[in-house]
């Protein structure tokens, strides 16, 4: 993430950024599974990555994204990020089912997606959202949970 706009001083943005770091670190196990063509390792890596990714995307979509998309300036961008969340879910399912070549495109999508959020959406949120919106985004149930569990359906 950029270091100049100050968005990391916002608790939810700091949390999402830390989760991005953990997600990226977890994705390395998929790269190793691909290199070794190890389906069992890929399945385990998909589960571990999904356990990090799903609460994170839920937190984004019902918090930050829900507030950002209220402004038509961001509606299309938010919709594309939500579609990428769904695509990442589908990639994890396909990889766990044995489609190991999909790992490379999934990792590329994941890294590009995180870059779009950290270097585009997060700084925009800092500039466009007001204190009332931040209070909604940073409500305790989003800041503290859900930490585990997976729901395939996203609110967008």
PDB file of C-alpha atoms in Angstrom:
ATOM      1  CA  UNK A   1       0.000   0.000   0.000  1.00  0.00           C
ATOM      2  CA  UNK A   2       1.091   3.553  -0.517  1.00  0.00           C
ATOM      3  CA  UNK A   3       2.586   5.253   2.475  1.00  0.00           C
ATOM      4  CA  UNK A   4       1.654   8.856   1.778  1.00  0.00           C
ATOM      5  CA  UNK A   5      -2.134   9.203   1.898  1.00  0.00           C
ATOM      6  CA  UNK A   6      -2.656   8.221   5.524  1.00  0.00           C
ATOM      7  CA  UNK A   7      -5.369   5.651   4.933  1.00  0.00           C
ATOM      8  CA  UNK A   8      -3.473   3.124   7.058  1.00  0.00           C
ATOM      9  CA  UNK A   9      -4.335   5.311  10.040  1.00  0.00           C
ATOM     10  CA  UNK A  10      -7.982   4.270   9.643  1.00  0.00           C
ATOM     11  CA  UNK A  11      -8.496   1.122  11.769  1.00  0.00           C
ATOM     12  CA  UNK A  12     -10.527  -0.802   9.165  1.00  0.00           C
ATOM     13  CA  UNK A  13      -8.079   0.004   6.380  1.00  0.00           C
ATOM     14  CA  UNK A  14      -5.187  -1.073   8.607  1.00  0.00           C
ATOM     15  CA  UNK A  15      -7.037  -4.330   9.342  1.00  0.00           C
ATOM     16  CA  UNK A  16      -7.796  -4.999   5.661  1.00  0.00           C
ATOM     17  CA  UNK A  17      -4.170  -4.243   4.766  1.00  0.00           C
ATOM     18  CA  UNK A  18      -2.882  -6.683   7.403  1.00  0.00           C
ATOM     19  CA  UNK A  19      -5.296  -9.292   6.083  1.00  0.00           C
ATOM     20  CA  UNK A  20      -3.978  -8.698   2.565  1.00  0.00           C
ATOM     21  CA  UNK A  21      -0.469  -9.411   3.835  1.00  0.00           C
ATOM     22  CA  UNK A  22      -1.608 -12.676   5.437  1.00  0.00           C
ATOM     23  CA  UNK A  23      -3.514 -13.671   2.287  1.00  0.00           C
ATOM     24  CA  UNK A  24      -0.501 -13.033   0.050  1.00  0.00           C
ATOM     25  CA  UNK A  25       1.752 -14.957   2.427  1.00  0.00           C
ATOM     26  CA  UNK A  26      -0.710 -17.855   2.417  1.00  0.00           C
ATOM     27  CA  UNK A  27      -0.784 -17.907  -1.395  1.00  0.00           C
ATOM     28  CA  UNK A  28       2.866 -18.980  -1.548  1.00  0.00           C
ATOM     29  CA  UNK A  29       1.816 -22.501  -0.508  1.00  0.00           C
ATOM     30  CA  UNK A  30      -0.291 -22.663  -3.687  1.00  0.00           C
ATOM     31  CA  UNK A  31       2.690 -21.630  -5.780  1.00  0.00           C
ATOM     32  CA  UNK A  32       4.760 -24.413  -4.223  1.00  0.00           C
ATOM     33  CA  UNK A  33       1.945 -26.915  -4.785  1.00  0.00           C
ATOM     34  CA  UNK A  34       1.845 -25.868  -8.441  1.00  0.00           C
ATOM     35  CA  UNK A  35       5.609 -26.165  -8.808  1.00  0.00           C
ATOM     36  CA  UNK A  36       5.527 -29.646  -7.292  1.00  0.00           C
ATOM     37  CA  UNK A  37       2.244 -30.589  -9.003  1.00  0.00           C
ATOM     38  CA  UNK A  38       1.028 -31.732  -5.573  1.00  0.00           C
ATOM     39  CA  UNK A  39      -2.771 -31.925  -5.513  1.00  0.00           C
ATOM     40  CA  UNK A  40      -3.038 -32.675  -1.793  1.00  0.00           C
ATOM     41  CA  UNK A  41      -0.813 -29.710  -0.940  1.00  0.00           C
ATOM     42  CA  UNK A  42      -2.934 -27.556  -3.263  1.00  0.00           C
ATOM     43  CA  UNK A  43      -6.135 -28.656  -1.520  1.00  0.00           C
ATOM     44  CA  UNK A  44      -4.690 -27.814   1.879  1.00  0.00           C
ATOM     45  CA  UNK A  45      -3.395 -24.478   0.600  1.00  0.00           C
ATOM     46  CA  UNK A  46      -6.833 -23.673  -0.865  1.00  0.00           C
ATOM     47  CA  UNK A  47      -8.485 -24.352   2.478  1.00  0.00           C
ATOM     48  CA  UNK A  48      -5.985 -22.218   4.364  1.00  0.00           C
ATOM     49  CA  UNK A  49      -6.235 -19.397   1.846  1.00  0.00           C
ATOM     50  CA  UNK A  50     -10.021 -19.601   1.822  1.00  0.00           C
ATOM     51  CA  UNK A  51     -10.104 -19.438   5.618  1.00  0.00           C
ATOM     52  CA  UNK A  52      -8.307 -16.087   5.362  1.00  0.00           C
ATOM     53  CA  UNK A  53      -9.974 -14.806   2.208  1.00  0.00           C
ATOM     54  CA  UNK A  54     -13.638 -15.403   3.007  1.00  0.00           C
ATOM     55  CA  UNK A  55     -13.945 -13.407   6.239  1.00  0.00           C
ATOM     56  CA  UNK A  56     -11.851 -10.695   4.599  1.00  0.00           C
ATOM     57  CA  UNK A  57     -14.070 -10.363   1.526  1.00  0.00           C
ATOM     58  CA  UNK A  58     -17.166 -10.446   3.750  1.00  0.00           C
ATOM     59  CA  UNK A  59     -15.718  -7.595   5.833  1.00  0.00           C
ATOM     60  CA  UNK A  60     -14.985  -5.595   2.681  1.00  0.00           C
ATOM     61  CA  UNK A  61     -18.314  -6.184   1.013  1.00  0.00           C
ATOM     62  CA  UNK A  62     -20.675  -5.525   3.906  1.00  0.00           C
ATOM     63  CA  UNK A  63     -18.553  -2.669   5.245  1.00  0.00           C
ATOM     64  CA  UNK A  64     -16.304  -0.606   3.021  1.00  0.00           C
ATOM     65  CA  UNK A  65     -17.779  -1.629  -0.334  1.00  0.00           C
ATOM     66  CA  UNK A  66     -21.376  -1.120   0.853  1.00  0.00           C
ATOM     67  CA  UNK A  67     -20.604   2.467   1.808  1.00  0.00           C
ATOM     68  CA  UNK A  68     -18.471   3.227  -1.239  1.00  0.00           C
ATOM     69  CA  UNK A  69     -21.029   1.972  -3.731  1.00  0.00           C
ATOM     70  CA  UNK A  70     -23.607   4.449  -2.431  1.00  0.00           C
ATOM     71  CA  UNK A  71     -21.770   6.981  -4.571  1.00  0.00           C
ATOM     72  CA  UNK A  72     -22.369   6.275  -8.255  1.00  0.00           C
ATOM     73  CA  UNK A  73     -18.781   7.343  -8.899  1.00  0.00           C
ATOM     74  CA  UNK A  74     -17.676   4.024  -7.344  1.00  0.00           C
ATOM     75  CA  UNK A  75     -20.567   1.668  -8.213  1.00  0.00           C
ATOM     76  CA  UNK A  76     -18.947   0.100 -11.281  1.00  0.00           C
ATOM     77  CA  UNK A  77     -15.553  -0.234  -9.604  1.00  0.00           C
ATOM     78  CA  UNK A  78     -17.079  -1.903  -6.539  1.00  0.00           C
ATOM     79  CA  UNK A  79     -19.052  -4.272  -8.775  1.00  0.00           C
ATOM     80  CA  UNK A  80     -15.842  -5.314 -10.535  1.00  0.00           C
ATOM     81  CA  UNK A  81     -14.087  -5.940  -7.194  1.00  0.00           C
ATOM     82  CA  UNK A  82     -17.035  -8.055  -6.005  1.00  0.00           C
ATOM     83  CA  UNK A  83     -16.918 -10.021  -9.267  1.00  0.00           C
ATOM     84  CA  UNK A  84     -13.235 -10.670  -8.627  1.00  0.00           C
ATOM     85  CA  UNK A  85     -14.083 -11.970  -5.145  1.00  0.00           C
ATOM     86  CA  UNK A  86     -16.490 -14.420  -6.775  1.00  0.00           C
ATOM     87  CA  UNK A  87     -13.859 -15.383  -9.346  1.00  0.00           C
ATOM     88  CA  UNK A  88     -11.320 -16.046  -6.602  1.00  0.00           C
ATOM     89  CA  UNK A  89     -13.866 -18.297  -4.855  1.00  0.00           C
ATOM     90  CA  UNK A  90     -14.427 -20.197  -8.096  1.00  0.00           C
ATOM     91  CA  UNK A  91     -10.672 -20.507  -8.625  1.00  0.00           C
ATOM     92  CA  UNK A  92     -10.164 -21.957  -5.137  1.00  0.00           C
ATOM     93  CA  UNK A  93     -12.938 -24.497  -5.747  1.00  0.00           C
ATOM     94  CA  UNK A  94     -11.523 -25.484  -9.146  1.00  0.00           C
ATOM     95  CA  UNK A  95      -7.983 -25.812  -7.829  1.00  0.00           C
ATOM     96  CA  UNK A  96      -9.130 -27.934  -4.893  1.00  0.00           C
ATOM     97  CA  UNK A  97     -10.937 -30.141  -7.432  1.00  0.00           C
ATOM     98  CA  UNK A  98      -7.673 -30.716  -9.295  1.00  0.00           C
ATOM     99  CA  UNK A  99      -7.265 -27.841 -11.768  1.00  0.00           C
ATOM    100  CA  UNK A 100      -3.676 -27.047 -10.768  1.00  0.00           C
ATOM    101  CA  UNK A 101      -2.874 -24.954 -13.896  1.00  0.00           C
ATOM    102  CA  UNK A 102      -5.450 -22.456 -12.646  1.00  0.00           C
ATOM    103  CA  UNK A 103      -3.165 -21.580  -9.724  1.00  0.00           C
ATOM    104  CA  UNK A 104      -1.028 -19.216 -11.787  1.00  0.00           C
ATOM    105  CA  UNK A 105      -3.949 -17.135 -13.075  1.00  0.00           C
ATOM    106  CA  UNK A 106      -5.557 -17.139  -9.639  1.00  0.00           C
ATOM    107  CA  UNK A 107      -2.385 -15.794  -7.998  1.00  0.00           C
ATOM    108  CA  UNK A 108      -2.124 -13.087 -10.663  1.00  0.00           C
ATOM    109  CA  UNK A 109      -5.759 -12.098 -10.128  1.00  0.00           C
ATOM    110  CA  UNK A 110      -5.288 -12.061  -6.356  1.00  0.00           C
ATOM    111  CA  UNK A 111      -2.228  -9.803  -6.511  1.00  0.00           C
ATOM    112  CA  UNK A 112      -3.814  -7.435  -9.045  1.00  0.00           C
ATOM    113  CA  UNK A 113      -7.014  -7.313  -6.990  1.00  0.00           C
ATOM    114  CA  UNK A 114      -5.139  -6.404  -3.811  1.00  0.00           C
ATOM    115  CA  UNK A 115      -3.216  -3.723  -5.703  1.00  0.00           C
ATOM    116  CA  UNK A 116      -6.488  -2.191  -6.975  1.00  0.00           C
ATOM    117  CA  UNK A 117      -7.818  -2.025  -3.442  1.00  0.00           C
ATOM    118  CA  UNK A 118      -4.690  -0.775  -1.699  1.00  0.00           C
ATOM    119  CA  UNK A 119      -3.626   1.769  -4.295  1.00  0.00           C
ATOM    120  CA  UNK A 120      -7.044   2.821  -5.568  1.00  0.00           C
ATOM    121  CA  UNK A 121     -10.055   2.108  -3.424  1.00  0.00           C
ATOM    122  CA  UNK A 122      -8.553   2.577   0.034  1.00  0.00           C
ATOM    123  CA  UNK A 123      -7.120   6.048  -0.676  1.00  0.00           C
ATOM    124  CA  UNK A 124     -10.393   6.997  -2.402  1.00  0.00           C
ATOM    125  CA  UNK A 125     -12.324   5.866   0.677  1.00  0.00           C
ATOM    126  CA  UNK A 126     -10.185   8.117   2.840  1.00  0.00           C
ATOM    127  CA  UNK A 127     -11.030  11.066   0.603  1.00  0.00           C
ATOM    128  CA  UNK A 128     -14.740  10.392   0.023  1.00  0.00           C
ATOM    129  CA  UNK A 129     -16.241   8.776   3.119  1.00  0.00           C
ATOM    130  CA  UNK A 130     -17.445  10.817   6.070  1.00  0.00           C
ATOM    131  CA  UNK A 131     -17.207  10.057   9.794  1.00  0.00           C
ATOM    132  CA  UNK A 132     -20.698   8.525   9.935  1.00  0.00           C
ATOM    133  CA  UNK A 133     -19.794   6.108   7.142  1.00  0.00           C
ATOM    134  CA  UNK A 134     -16.538   5.161   8.867  1.00  0.00           C
ATOM    135  CA  UNK A 135     -18.501   4.474  12.050  1.00  0.00           C
ATOM    136  CA  UNK A 136     -20.703   2.048  10.079  1.00  0.00           C
ATOM    137  CA  UNK A 137     -17.730   0.381   8.401  1.00  0.00           C
ATOM    138  CA  UNK A 138     -15.857   0.016  11.680  1.00  0.00           C
ATOM    139  CA  UNK A 139     -18.722  -1.387  13.736  1.00  0.00           C
ATOM    140  CA  UNK A 140     -17.549  -4.133  16.116  1.00  0.00           C
ATOM    141  CA  UNK A 141     -19.103  -7.068  14.258  1.00  0.00           C
ATOM    142  CA  UNK A 142     -17.049  -6.169  11.169  1.00  0.00           C
ATOM    143  CA  UNK A 143     -13.859  -5.262  12.979  1.00  0.00           C
ATOM    144  CA  UNK A 144     -13.899  -8.400  15.125  1.00  0.00           C
ATOM    145  CA  UNK A 145     -15.631 -11.058  13.038  1.00  0.00           C
ATOM    146  CA  UNK A 146     -16.397 -13.231  11.287  1.00  0.00           C
ATOM    147  CA  UNK A 147     -12.897 -14.597  11.415  1.00  0.00           C
ATOM    148  CA  UNK A 148     -13.672 -18.058  10.114  1.00  0.00           C
ATOM    149  CA  UNK A 149     -16.290 -19.642   7.992  1.00  0.00           C
ATOM    150  CA  UNK A 150     -17.128 -19.464   4.360  1.00  0.00           C
ATOM    151  CA  UNK A 151     -20.210 -18.340   2.616  1.00  0.00           C
ATOM    152  CA  UNK A 152     -20.083 -18.607  -1.141  1.00  0.00           C
ATOM    153  CA  UNK A 153     -22.748 -15.968  -1.608  1.00  0.00           C
ATOM    154  CA  UNK A 154     -21.552 -12.407  -1.345  1.00  0.00           C
ATOM    155  CA  UNK A 155     -24.001  -9.541  -0.840  1.00  0.00           C
ATOM    156  CA  UNK A 156     -23.121  -8.061  -4.256  1.00  0.00           C
TER     157      UNK A 156
END
